[in-house]
mmCIF file of C-alpha atoms and ligand atoms in Angstrom:
data_model
loop_
_atom_site.group_PDB
_atom_site.id
_atom_site.type_symbol
_atom_site.label_atom_id
_atom_site.label_comp_id
_atom_site.label_asym_id
_atom_site.label_seq_id
_atom_site.Cartn_x
_atom_site.Cartn_y
_atom_site.Cartn_z
ATOM 1 C CA LEU A 505 3.060 10.178 25.343
ATOM 2 C CA GLY A 506 0.206 7.672 25.577
ATOM 3 C CA GLU A 507 -1.889 7.169 28.693
ATOM 4 C CA ALA A 508 0.297 4.372 30.130
ATOM 5 C CA HIS A 509 3.434 6.460 29.595
ATOM 6 C CA LEU A 510 1.892 9.483 31.317
ATOM 7 C CA GLU A 511 0.845 7.256 34.234
ATOM 8 C CA ALA A 512 4.430 5.981 34.552
ATOM 9 C CA ARG A 513 5.672 9.571 34.556
ATOM 10 C CA ALA A 514 3.186 10.634 37.235
ATOM 11 C CA TRP A 515 4.577 7.780 39.362
ATOM 12 C CA PHE A 516 8.139 8.887 38.568
ATOM 13 C CA ARG A 517 7.391 12.462 39.721
ATOM 14 C CA GLU A 518 6.219 11.036 43.063
ATOM 15 C CA GLN A 519 9.458 9.033 43.344
ATOM 16 C CA ILE A 520 11.551 12.162 42.628
ATOM 17 C CA ASN A 521 9.697 14.052 45.353
ATOM 18 C CA ALA A 522 9.959 11.135 47.771
ATOM 19 C CA ALA A 523 13.724 10.962 47.137
ATOM 20 C CA GLY A 524 14.064 14.603 48.211
ATOM 21 C CA LEU A 525 15.145 15.768 44.718
ATOM 22 C CA ALA A 526 13.919 18.971 43.060
ATOM 23 C CA LEU A 527 11.514 18.145 40.218
ATOM 24 C CA GLU A 528 11.821 19.884 36.856
ATOM 25 C CA VAL A 529 9.711 19.173 33.768
ATOM 26 C CA ASP A 530 11.325 20.990 30.842
ATOM 27 C CA PRO A 531 9.509 22.302 27.716
ATOM 28 C CA ALA A 532 10.199 18.976 25.937
ATOM 29 C CA GLY A 533 8.532 17.056 28.764
ATOM 30 C CA ASN A 534 11.861 15.641 29.975
ATOM 31 C CA HIS A 535 11.547 14.843 33.686
ATOM 32 C CA LEU A 536 14.510 15.782 35.890
ATOM 33 C CA GLY A 537 15.165 15.314 39.587
ATOM 34 C CA HIS A 538 17.926 17.677 40.727
ATOM 35 C CA LEU A 539 20.360 17.053 43.546
ATOM 36 C CA ASN A 540 21.941 20.483 43.860
ATOM 37 C CA GLY A 541 25.045 20.429 45.962
ATOM 38 C CA GLY A 542 27.648 22.329 43.993
ATOM 39 C CA PRO A 543 28.276 26.075 44.053
ATOM 40 C CA LYS A 544 25.876 28.403 42.202
ATOM 41 C CA ASP A 545 26.053 28.185 38.365
ATOM 42 C CA THR A 546 27.778 24.798 38.631
ATOM 43 C CA ALA A 547 27.236 22.590 35.589
ATOM 44 C CA THR A 548 24.890 19.609 35.945
ATOM 45 C CA PHE A 549 25.956 15.999 35.439
ATOM 46 C CA LEU A 550 23.003 13.945 34.158
ATOM 47 C CA LEU A 551 22.242 10.268 34.759
ATOM 48 C CA GLY A 552 19.261 8.569 33.204
ATOM 49 C CA SER A 553 17.474 7.021 30.262
ATOM 50 C CA HIS A 554 13.809 6.851 29.226
ATOM 51 C CA LEU A 555 10.527 5.519 30.632
ATOM 52 C CA ASP A 556 8.691 5.247 27.303
ATOM 53 C CA SER A 557 8.484 1.869 25.592
ATOM 54 C CA VAL A 558 7.638 0.491 22.183
ATOM 55 C CA ALA A 559 4.231 -1.145 21.844
ATOM 56 C CA TYR A 560 4.350 -4.646 23.385
ATOM 57 C CA GLY A 561 7.921 -3.931 24.561
ATOM 58 C CA GLY A 562 9.600 -5.226 27.693
ATOM 59 C CA ARG A 563 10.112 -3.847 31.203
ATOM 60 C CA PHE A 564 13.851 -3.116 31.092
ATOM 61 C CA ASP A 565 14.535 -1.036 27.970
ATOM 62 C CA GLY A 566 14.983 2.501 29.326
ATOM 63 C CA ALA A 567 13.216 1.932 32.659
ATOM 64 C CA LEU A 568 16.274 0.176 34.123
ATOM 65 C CA GLY A 569 18.591 3.121 33.409
ATOM 66 C CA THR A 570 16.118 5.698 34.694
ATOM 67 C CA LEU A 571 15.409 3.936 37.977
ATOM 68 C CA ALA A 572 19.039 2.935 38.564
ATOM 69 C CA ALA A 573 19.954 6.620 38.123
ATOM 70 C CA LEU A 574 17.316 7.622 40.683
ATOM 71 C CA GLU A 575 18.703 5.018 43.091
ATOM 72 C CA ALA A 576 22.275 6.241 42.519
ATOM 73 C CA LEU A 577 21.263 9.824 43.348
ATOM 74 C CA THR A 578 19.400 8.638 46.438
ATOM 75 C CA VAL A 579 22.546 6.839 47.638
ATOM 76 C CA ILE A 580 24.755 9.884 46.931
ATOM 77 C CA ARG A 581 22.305 12.138 48.785
ATOM 78 C CA GLU A 582 22.080 9.825 51.805
ATOM 79 C CA ALA A 583 25.868 9.430 51.944
ATOM 80 C CA GLN A 584 26.225 13.234 51.700
ATOM 81 C CA VAL A 585 28.979 12.925 49.118
ATOM 82 C CA SER A 586 30.105 16.343 47.967
ATOM 83 C CA LEU A 587 30.945 16.709 44.280
ATOM 84 C CA PRO A 588 32.206 19.564 42.100
ATOM 85 C CA VAL A 589 29.012 19.336 39.965
ATOM 86 C CA ASN A 590 25.275 19.314 40.448
ATOM 87 C CA LEU A 591 23.607 15.985 39.706
ATOM 88 C CA ALA A 592 20.254 15.220 38.134
ATOM 89 C CA VAL A 593 18.348 12.084 37.153
ATOM 90 C CA ILE A 594 16.604 12.421 33.789
ATOM 91 C CA ASP A 595 13.784 10.585 32.004
ATOM 92 C CA PHE A 596 13.859 11.665 28.344
ATOM 93 C CA SER A 597 10.642 12.031 26.321
ATOM 94 C CA ASP A 598 9.894 9.595 23.470
ATOM 95 C CA GLU A 599 13.286 7.958 23.073
ATOM 96 C CA GLU A 600 11.704 5.143 21.065
ATOM 97 C CA GLY A 601 10.314 7.465 18.416
ATOM 98 C CA SER A 602 6.645 6.530 18.623
ATOM 99 C CA LEU A 603 6.362 10.187 17.596
ATOM 100 C CA ILE A 604 9.913 11.473 16.915
ATOM 101 C CA PRO A 605 13.028 9.322 17.581
ATOM 102 C CA LEU A 606 15.128 10.679 20.492
ATOM 103 C CA MET A 607 12.685 13.567 20.757
ATOM 104 C CA GLY A 608 13.442 14.669 24.320
ATOM 105 C CA SER A 609 17.203 14.197 24.218
ATOM 106 C CA ARG A 610 17.563 15.997 20.885
ATOM 107 C CA ALA A 611 15.370 18.819 22.204
ATOM 108 C CA LEU A 612 17.586 19.112 25.289
ATOM 109 C CA ALA A 613 20.738 19.027 23.132
ATOM 110 C CA GLY A 614 19.259 21.772 20.934
ATOM 111 C CA THR A 615 19.443 19.615 17.777
ATOM 112 C CA LEU A 616 15.699 19.116 17.234
ATOM 113 C CA ARG A 617 14.647 21.053 14.094
ATOM 114 C CA PRO A 618 11.280 22.240 12.755
ATOM 115 C CA GLU A 619 11.517 19.619 9.951
ATOM 116 C CA HIS A 620 11.550 16.829 12.580
ATOM 117 C CA LEU A 621 8.240 18.168 13.874
ATOM 118 C CA GLU A 622 6.806 18.614 10.375
ATOM 119 C CA ASN A 623 7.555 15.025 9.387
ATOM 120 C CA PRO A 624 7.214 12.937 12.589
ATOM 121 C CA LEU A 625 7.711 9.182 12.372
ATOM 122 C CA GLY A 626 4.394 8.554 14.129
ATOM 123 C CA GLY A 627 2.471 10.951 11.842
ATOM 124 C CA PRO A 628 1.353 14.540 12.499
ATOM 125 C CA GLU A 629 -1.987 13.618 14.141
ATOM 126 C CA ALA A 630 -0.329 11.303 16.674
ATOM 127 C CA LEU A 631 2.232 14.013 17.473
ATOM 128 C CA GLN A 632 -0.472 16.646 18.007
ATOM 129 C CA ALA A 633 -2.518 14.293 20.187
ATOM 130 C CA GLY A 634 0.521 13.217 22.236
ATOM 131 C CA LEU A 635 1.727 16.779 22.854
ATOM 132 C CA LYS A 636 -1.790 17.799 23.864
ATOM 133 C CA ARG A 637 -2.154 14.871 26.306
ATOM 134 C CA ALA A 638 1.209 15.748 27.880
ATOM 135 C CA GLY A 639 0.507 19.519 27.921
ATOM 136 C CA LEU A 640 3.466 20.292 25.621
ATOM 137 C CA GLN A 641 3.855 22.799 22.765
ATOM 138 C CA ALA A 642 5.820 22.364 19.530
ATOM 139 C CA GLU A 643 7.619 25.709 20.122
ATOM 140 C CA GLY A 644 8.643 24.488 23.570
ATOM 141 C CA LEU A 645 10.334 21.448 22.042
ATOM 142 C CA LEU A 646 12.347 23.667 19.707
ATOM 143 C CA ASN A 647 13.427 25.935 22.573
ATOM 144 C CA ALA A 648 14.346 23.288 25.147
ATOM 145 C CA GLY A 649 18.082 23.340 24.312
ATOM 146 C CA ARG A 650 20.366 23.870 27.312
ATOM 147 C CA PRO A 651 22.936 26.678 27.250
ATOM 148 C CA PRO A 652 26.428 25.463 26.281
ATOM 149 C CA GLY A 653 28.477 24.627 29.345
ATOM 150 C CA SER A 654 25.465 24.037 31.582
ATOM 151 C CA LEU A 655 25.899 20.265 31.300
ATOM 152 C CA ALA A 656 29.022 18.631 32.754
ATOM 153 C CA GLY A 657 28.320 15.219 31.229
ATOM 154 C CA TYR A 658 25.866 12.350 30.860
ATOM 155 C CA LEU A 659 25.958 8.693 31.876
ATOM 156 C CA GLU A 660 23.443 6.019 30.872
ATOM 157 C CA LEU A 661 22.893 2.405 31.907
ATOM 158 C CA HIS A 662 20.897 0.285 29.442
ATOM 159 C CA ILE A 663 20.242 -3.346 28.593
ATOM 160 C CA GLU A 664 22.374 -4.602 25.709
ATOM 161 C CA GLN A 665 19.452 -5.830 23.545
ATOM 162 C CA GLY A 666 21.889 -8.242 21.883
ATOM 163 C CA LEU A 667 23.970 -11.348 22.588
ATOM 164 C CA ARG A 668 27.562 -10.141 22.789
ATOM 165 C CA LEU A 669 27.801 -9.885 26.604
ATOM 166 C CA GLU A 670 26.139 -13.262 27.070
ATOM 167 C CA GLU A 671 28.440 -14.862 24.466
ATOM 168 C CA ALA A 672 31.536 -13.328 26.070
ATOM 169 C CA GLY A 673 30.446 -14.282 29.592
ATOM 170 C CA ALA A 674 30.849 -10.612 30.579
ATOM 171 C CA GLN A 675 28.683 -8.692 33.034
ATOM 172 C CA ILE A 676 29.285 -5.132 31.860
ATOM 173 C CA GLY A 677 29.597 -3.697 28.353
ATOM 174 C CA VAL A 678 31.666 -0.531 27.995
ATOM 175 C CA VAL A 679 30.079 1.214 25.016
ATOM 176 C CA SER A 680 32.719 2.731 22.732
ATOM 177 C CA GLY A 681 30.204 4.454 20.476
ATOM 178 C CA ILE A 682 26.736 4.379 19.017
ATOM 179 C CA VAL A 683 26.462 3.424 15.353
ATOM 180 C CA GLY A 684 25.672 5.934 12.653
ATOM 181 C CA ILE A 685 22.624 5.176 10.515
ATOM 182 C CA GLY A 686 22.175 6.208 6.865
ATOM 183 C CA PHE A 687 18.856 6.157 4.980
ATOM 184 C CA TYR A 688 18.402 6.124 1.203
ATOM 185 C CA HIS A 689 15.587 5.556 -1.216
ATOM 186 C CA LEU A 690 16.827 3.893 -4.433
ATOM 187 C CA THR A 691 14.816 3.463 -7.617
ATOM 188 C CA PHE A 692 15.950 1.160 -10.446
ATOM 189 C CA ILE A 693 14.270 2.329 -13.642
ATOM 190 C CA GLY A 694 13.759 0.042 -16.656
ATOM 191 C CA ARG A 695 10.865 -0.409 -19.078
ATOM 192 C CA ALA A 696 7.454 -2.045 -18.792
ATOM 193 C CA ASP A 697 6.951 -4.749 -21.423
ATOM 194 C CA HIS A 698 4.698 -7.714 -22.181
ATOM 195 C CA ALA A 699 5.813 -10.628 -20.012
ATOM 196 C CA GLY A 700 4.975 -13.153 -22.731
ATOM 197 C CA THR A 701 6.241 -11.581 -25.931
ATOM 198 C CA THR A 702 9.400 -9.811 -24.711
ATOM 199 C CA SER A 703 12.405 -12.153 -24.742
ATOM 200 C CA MET A 704 14.637 -12.358 -21.700
ATOM 201 C CA GLU A 705 17.433 -10.698 -23.723
ATOM 202 C CA ALA A 706 15.288 -7.716 -24.770
ATOM 203 C CA ARG A 707 14.059 -6.748 -21.293
ATOM 204 C CA LEU A 708 14.973 -3.783 -19.094
ATOM 205 C CA ASP A 709 13.747 -5.493 -15.937
ATOM 206 C CA ALA A 710 13.990 -3.174 -12.922
ATOM 207 C CA ALA A 711 13.465 -6.041 -10.449
ATOM 208 C CA GLN A 712 16.639 -7.748 -11.682
ATOM 209 C CA GLY A 713 18.745 -4.692 -10.869
ATOM 210 C CA ALA A 714 17.230 -4.411 -7.382
ATOM 211 C CA ALA A 715 17.621 -8.127 -6.661
ATOM 212 C CA SER A 716 21.225 -8.180 -7.829
ATOM 213 C CA PHE A 717 22.013 -5.101 -5.689
ATOM 214 C CA ILE A 718 20.438 -6.639 -2.554
ATOM 215 C CA GLN A 719 22.603 -9.764 -2.903
ATOM 216 C CA THR A 720 25.813 -7.848 -3.606
ATOM 217 C CA ALA A 721 25.164 -5.481 -0.688
ATOM 218 C CA ARG A 722 24.901 -8.421 1.719
ATOM 219 C CA ARG A 723 28.070 -10.069 0.415
ATOM 220 C CA SER A 724 30.240 -6.941 0.420
ATOM 221 C CA THR A 725 29.020 -5.719 3.822
ATOM 222 C CA MET A 726 29.900 -9.085 5.359
ATOM 223 C CA ALA A 727 33.242 -9.384 3.559
ATOM 224 C CA GLN A 728 34.546 -5.813 3.746
ATOM 225 C CA PHE A 729 32.730 -4.246 6.718
ATOM 226 C CA PRO A 730 32.699 -6.670 9.654
ATOM 227 C CA GLY A 731 30.349 -5.474 12.397
ATOM 228 C CA CYS A 732 28.374 -3.263 9.988
ATOM 229 C CA VAL A 733 24.889 -3.975 8.676
ATOM 230 C CA ALA A 734 22.921 -3.040 5.560
ATOM 231 C CA THR A 735 19.204 -3.662 5.162
ATOM 232 C CA VAL A 736 16.652 -3.369 2.373
ATOM 233 C CA GLY A 737 13.471 -3.386 4.437
ATOM 234 C CA ARG A 738 10.910 -2.298 1.866
ATOM 235 C CA MET A 739 10.645 -2.783 -1.883
ATOM 236 C CA GLN A 740 7.972 -1.980 -4.426
ATOM 237 C CA LEU A 741 7.674 -3.030 -8.064
ATOM 238 C CA GLU A 742 5.718 -1.024 -10.643
ATOM 239 C CA PRO A 743 3.396 -1.353 -12.430
ATOM 240 C CA GLY A 744 3.225 -4.413 -10.157
ATOM 241 C CA ALA A 745 1.345 -6.900 -12.330
ATOM 242 C CA THR A 746 1.935 -10.616 -12.916
ATOM 243 C CA ASN A 747 2.183 -10.219 -16.683
ATOM 244 C CA ILE A 748 4.246 -7.035 -16.998
ATOM 245 C CA VAL A 749 8.041 -6.760 -16.831
ATOM 246 C CA PRO A 750 8.573 -4.278 -13.954
ATOM 247 C CA ALA A 751 9.534 -0.773 -15.064
ATOM 248 C CA ARG A 752 10.491 0.485 -11.621
ATOM 249 C CA ALA A 753 11.833 -1.139 -8.475
ATOM 250 C CA SER A 754 12.047 1.258 -5.533
ATOM 251 C CA LEU A 755 13.573 0.215 -2.248
ATOM 252 C CA THR A 756 14.715 1.580 1.095
ATOM 253 C CA LEU A 757 18.371 1.171 2.024
ATOM 254 C CA GLU A 758 19.418 1.497 5.669
ATOM 255 C CA PHE A 759 23.005 0.879 6.820
ATOM 256 C CA ARG A 760 24.855 1.228 10.134
ATOM 257 C CA ALA A 761 28.530 1.619 10.988
ATOM 258 C CA PRO A 762 30.377 2.349 14.253
ATOM 259 C CA ASP A 763 32.642 5.216 13.172
ATOM 260 C CA GLU A 764 32.493 7.972 10.601
ATOM 261 C CA ASN A 765 35.268 6.693 8.278
ATOM 262 C CA THR A 766 33.697 3.238 8.062
ATOM 263 C CA PHE A 767 30.251 4.831 7.721
ATOM 264 C CA ARG A 768 31.371 6.876 4.679
ATOM 265 C CA ALA A 769 33.245 3.936 3.138
ATOM 266 C CA LEU A 770 30.204 1.651 3.525
ATOM 267 C CA GLU A 771 27.917 4.324 2.072
ATOM 268 C CA HIS A 772 30.261 4.819 -0.893
ATOM 269 C CA THR A 773 30.506 1.053 -1.511
ATOM 270 C CA LEU A 774 26.754 0.445 -1.337
ATOM 271 C CA LEU A 775 25.862 3.324 -3.659
ATOM 272 C CA GLY A 776 28.585 2.245 -6.096
ATOM 273 C CA GLU A 777 27.182 -1.293 -6.111
ATOM 274 C CA ALA A 778 23.689 0.006 -6.784
ATOM 275 C CA ALA A 779 25.038 1.941 -9.788
ATOM 276 C CA THR A 780 26.932 -1.121 -11.053
ATOM 277 C CA ALA A 781 23.879 -3.383 -10.623
ATOM 278 C CA ALA A 782 21.722 -0.899 -12.550
ATOM 279 C CA ALA A 783 24.237 -0.484 -15.381
ATOM 280 C CA ALA A 784 24.686 -4.249 -15.765
ATOM 281 C CA GLN A 785 20.956 -4.559 -16.541
ATOM 282 C CA GLY A 786 20.785 -1.414 -18.715
ATOM 283 C CA LEU A 787 18.740 0.389 -16.035
ATOM 284 C CA LYS A 788 18.784 3.944 -14.768
ATOM 285 C CA LEU A 789 19.242 4.534 -11.065
ATOM 286 C CA ASN A 790 17.705 7.310 -8.988
ATOM 287 C CA ILE A 791 19.333 7.922 -5.584
ATOM 288 C CA GLU A 792 17.504 9.908 -2.905
ATOM 289 C CA HIS A 793 19.229 10.632 0.419
ATOM 290 C CA ARG A 794 16.645 10.390 3.217
ATOM 291 C CA GLY A 795 18.788 11.433 6.165
ATOM 292 C CA GLU A 796 21.406 10.133 8.573
ATOM 293 C CA HIS A 797 22.468 9.997 12.207
ATOM 294 C CA LEU A 798 26.254 10.214 12.391
ATOM 295 C CA PRO A 799 28.137 7.748 14.620
ATOM 296 C CA ALA A 800 28.440 9.076 18.174
ATOM 297 C CA PRO A 801 31.705 8.116 19.914
ATOM 298 C CA MET A 802 31.476 7.870 23.707
ATOM 299 C CA SER A 803 33.914 9.989 25.705
ATOM 300 C CA PRO A 804 37.233 8.354 26.739
ATOM 301 C CA ILE A 805 36.605 9.714 30.263
ATOM 302 C CA GLY A 806 33.263 7.892 30.363
ATOM 303 C CA GLN A 807 34.718 4.642 29.025
ATOM 304 C CA ALA A 808 37.590 4.735 31.498
ATOM 305 C CA ALA A 809 35.258 5.515 34.419
ATOM 306 C CA ILE A 810 32.981 2.570 33.575
ATOM 307 C CA ALA A 811 35.894 0.140 33.085
ATOM 308 C CA GLU A 812 37.510 1.266 36.335
ATOM 309 C CA ALA A 813 34.253 0.999 38.309
ATOM 310 C CA ALA A 814 33.607 -2.518 36.952
ATOM 311 C CA ARG A 815 37.165 -3.617 37.743
ATOM 312 C CA ALA A 816 36.834 -2.391 41.332
ATOM 313 C CA LEU A 817 33.596 -4.380 41.660
ATOM 314 C CA ASP A 818 35.273 -7.476 40.176
ATOM 315 C CA LEU A 819 32.999 -7.555 37.125
ATOM 316 C CA LYS A 820 34.142 -8.738 33.695
ATOM 317 C CA THR A 821 33.808 -6.158 30.913
ATOM 318 C CA ILE A 822 34.024 -6.073 27.153
ATOM 319 C CA ASP A 823 34.185 -3.030 24.870
ATOM 320 C CA LEU A 824 31.440 -2.900 22.276
ATOM 321 C CA HIS A 825 29.542 -0.445 20.122
ATOM 322 C CA SER A 826 25.791 -0.046 20.210
ATOM 323 C CA GLY A 827 23.883 -1.041 17.090
ATOM 324 C CA ALA A 828 20.729 0.580 18.454
ATOM 325 C CA GLY A 829 20.115 4.295 18.954
ATOM 326 C CA HIS A 830 20.072 5.773 22.469
ATOM 327 C CA ASP A 831 19.599 9.150 24.157
ATOM 328 C CA ALA A 832 23.367 9.094 24.839
ATOM 329 C CA GLN A 833 24.012 9.797 21.135
ATOM 330 C CA SER A 834 22.051 13.066 21.300
ATOM 331 C CA LEU A 835 23.993 14.167 24.373
ATOM 332 C CA ALA A 836 27.345 13.255 22.784
ATOM 333 C CA ALA A 837 26.951 16.361 20.592
ATOM 334 C CA ILE A 838 27.124 18.710 23.599
ATOM 335 C CA CYS A 839 28.979 17.075 26.510
ATOM 336 C CA PRO A 840 31.172 14.085 27.477
ATOM 337 C CA VAL A 841 29.011 10.965 27.533
ATOM 338 C CA GLY A 842 29.419 7.466 28.935
ATOM 339 C CA MET A 843 27.212 4.443 28.381
ATOM 340 C CA LEU A 844 27.207 0.936 29.855
ATOM 341 C CA PHE A 845 25.251 -2.213 29.072
ATOM 342 C CA ILE A 846 24.185 -5.228 31.100
ATOM 343 C CA PRO A 847 23.293 -8.590 29.479
ATOM 344 C CA SER A 848 19.885 -9.262 27.924
ATOM 345 C CA VAL A 849 18.869 -12.908 28.312
ATOM 346 C CA ASP A 850 18.795 -14.450 24.781
ATOM 347 C CA GLY A 851 19.406 -10.943 23.421
ATOM 348 C CA ALA A 852 15.629 -10.393 23.409
ATOM 349 C CA SER A 853 14.347 -6.811 23.385
ATOM 350 C CA HIS A 854 11.394 -4.805 22.062
ATOM 351 C CA SER A 855 9.469 -7.911 23.084
ATOM 352 C CA ALA A 856 7.717 -9.163 26.200
ATOM 353 C CA ARG A 857 10.522 -11.799 26.351
ATOM 354 C CA GLU A 858 12.958 -9.025 27.325
ATOM 355 C CA PHE A 859 14.690 -9.991 30.586
ATOM 356 C CA SER A 860 17.814 -9.238 32.590
ATOM 357 C CA THR A 861 18.566 -11.005 35.860
ATOM 358 C CA TRP A 862 18.266 -8.960 39.042
ATOM 359 C CA GLN A 863 21.939 -9.622 39.778
ATOM 360 C CA ASP A 864 22.851 -8.045 36.430
ATOM 361 C CA CYS A 865 20.551 -5.088 37.167
ATOM 362 C CA ILE A 866 22.269 -4.631 40.539
ATOM 363 C CA ASN A 867 25.734 -4.909 38.941
ATOM 364 C CA GLY A 868 24.733 -2.289 36.380
ATOM 365 C CA ALA A 869 23.386 0.100 39.024
ATOM 366 C CA ASN A 870 26.551 -0.287 41.121
ATOM 367 C CA VAL A 871 28.790 0.447 38.121
ATOM 368 C CA LEU A 872 26.553 3.384 37.182
ATOM 369 C CA LEU A 873 26.921 4.860 40.674
ATOM 370 C CA GLN A 874 30.701 4.388 40.883
ATOM 371 C CA ALA A 875 31.335 5.534 37.300
ATOM 372 C CA ALA A 876 29.163 8.620 37.897
ATOM 373 C CA LEU A 877 31.297 9.539 40.913
ATOM 374 C CA HIS A 878 34.522 9.109 38.858
ATOM 375 C CA MET A 879 33.141 11.135 35.937
ATOM 376 C CA ALA A 880 31.722 13.866 38.186
ATOM 377 C CA GLN A 881 35.144 14.290 39.839
ATOM 378 C CA ARG A 882 36.968 14.400 36.489
ATOM 379 C CA LEU A 883 34.487 16.734 34.756
ATOM 380 C CA GLY A 884 33.662 19.105 37.608
HETATM 381 ZN ZN1 ZN B 574 16.038 2.197 25.242
#
C-alpha cells in the first residue's frame, strides 16, 4: 500500500473501466472487475493474482496473473460466451506481506483474524500508514469475508519463481498444492562459564546443541523428506561474549512440506532431533510454536482443467507443488482452486532479474482463459 502500489491500482481501475467491467473495491482494498452474465445470485468465479511487489522485485510476480486475467475476461466479453457463473478479475491486497502476508485474500476468505492485525509482519506503524494511504479500516479487513457459496472457484496464473519447468523443458506447471509452512522458536539452554578455565568436558555449551541440531536437520530432511525444506534463518547466542561459554542459543526454525501427513511427520522429526541434540549435550530445550500455514491442495477439477487446456494448445506440462505462498492457498479454504505456472528464466524472482519470455506469458494467458472456461462450466 505504498505510493507506487496505489498508482498501479489507479491505473488498474482505469483498465477495468475501459474493459467494460463493473469495478468493485472491497473493504480489504481488493480490486475486482465484474463480468456479470449469469442469472441473479449466481456464484462468482474469480481469476487473478496481485499487483503489489516486494521492494526491488521484478515485473512479473503477481502482475502477470492479474493482467492475464483481465485479458481473459475481455476476450470472454467480446466473444459473448455465456457461462453458468459470473466472472470477475481480482487484484488482491498485499499478497507479499509487506504489511500482512496474503492480507487481501485471507480477508476475502474470512480467515484474517484480529491477531494478524495486532502483530503485522511490517510493524504496526507501517500497517496504520498503509491503511490510511489506501483509505482502508482495520474493521473493514476483518469483515471482508464473502458469504459461503458466493464464490464458484478461483484460478491463478503465476510465474514459477524456480527452475523445475526450465529443467523439465515444460511450458506449463500444473500446481498440485501449495506447501504448508511451520514456524518455531527453539532455545537450547546450558550454562555460562569461563571460556578459559572450564574444560571442554565440563561445559554445558548451548551453541553445540544448536549447531548439532542444524546439521542433523539438514541431513534428515534431505534423506527422509525429499522435496521438503527446513531452514534455521536466525540464531542468537547469549550472553554473546568471546570469553564466555554460551548459556543460551535461540534460533528460528521454518520448514515446508507439500501435504499435511508429510508436514506433520517432518515437524515431528525435526522437534525430536532438537530434543536429542539438546540431551546429548546435557542441555534443556524450550520449544515455542510460532504459527503455521497448512498445506493447501489444489482442486482436482482445477488441475484437470489446466492439464486439458495445455494439451489442447500443444503445450508440455509437469505437475509440481509450489514452495512459495500464493493467494490461491487462502482461497482453497473456501472454494475449488486451480493454479498454473509458467517458466521463470534462471528461476530468478523477488529480484530485478525476474523474467519470463513473452511467448511463455502468452502461453500462460491462453491456458488461463481455456482452463477458466472448463472450470466455469464444471463448477457453475
Ligand atoms: Zn506473487
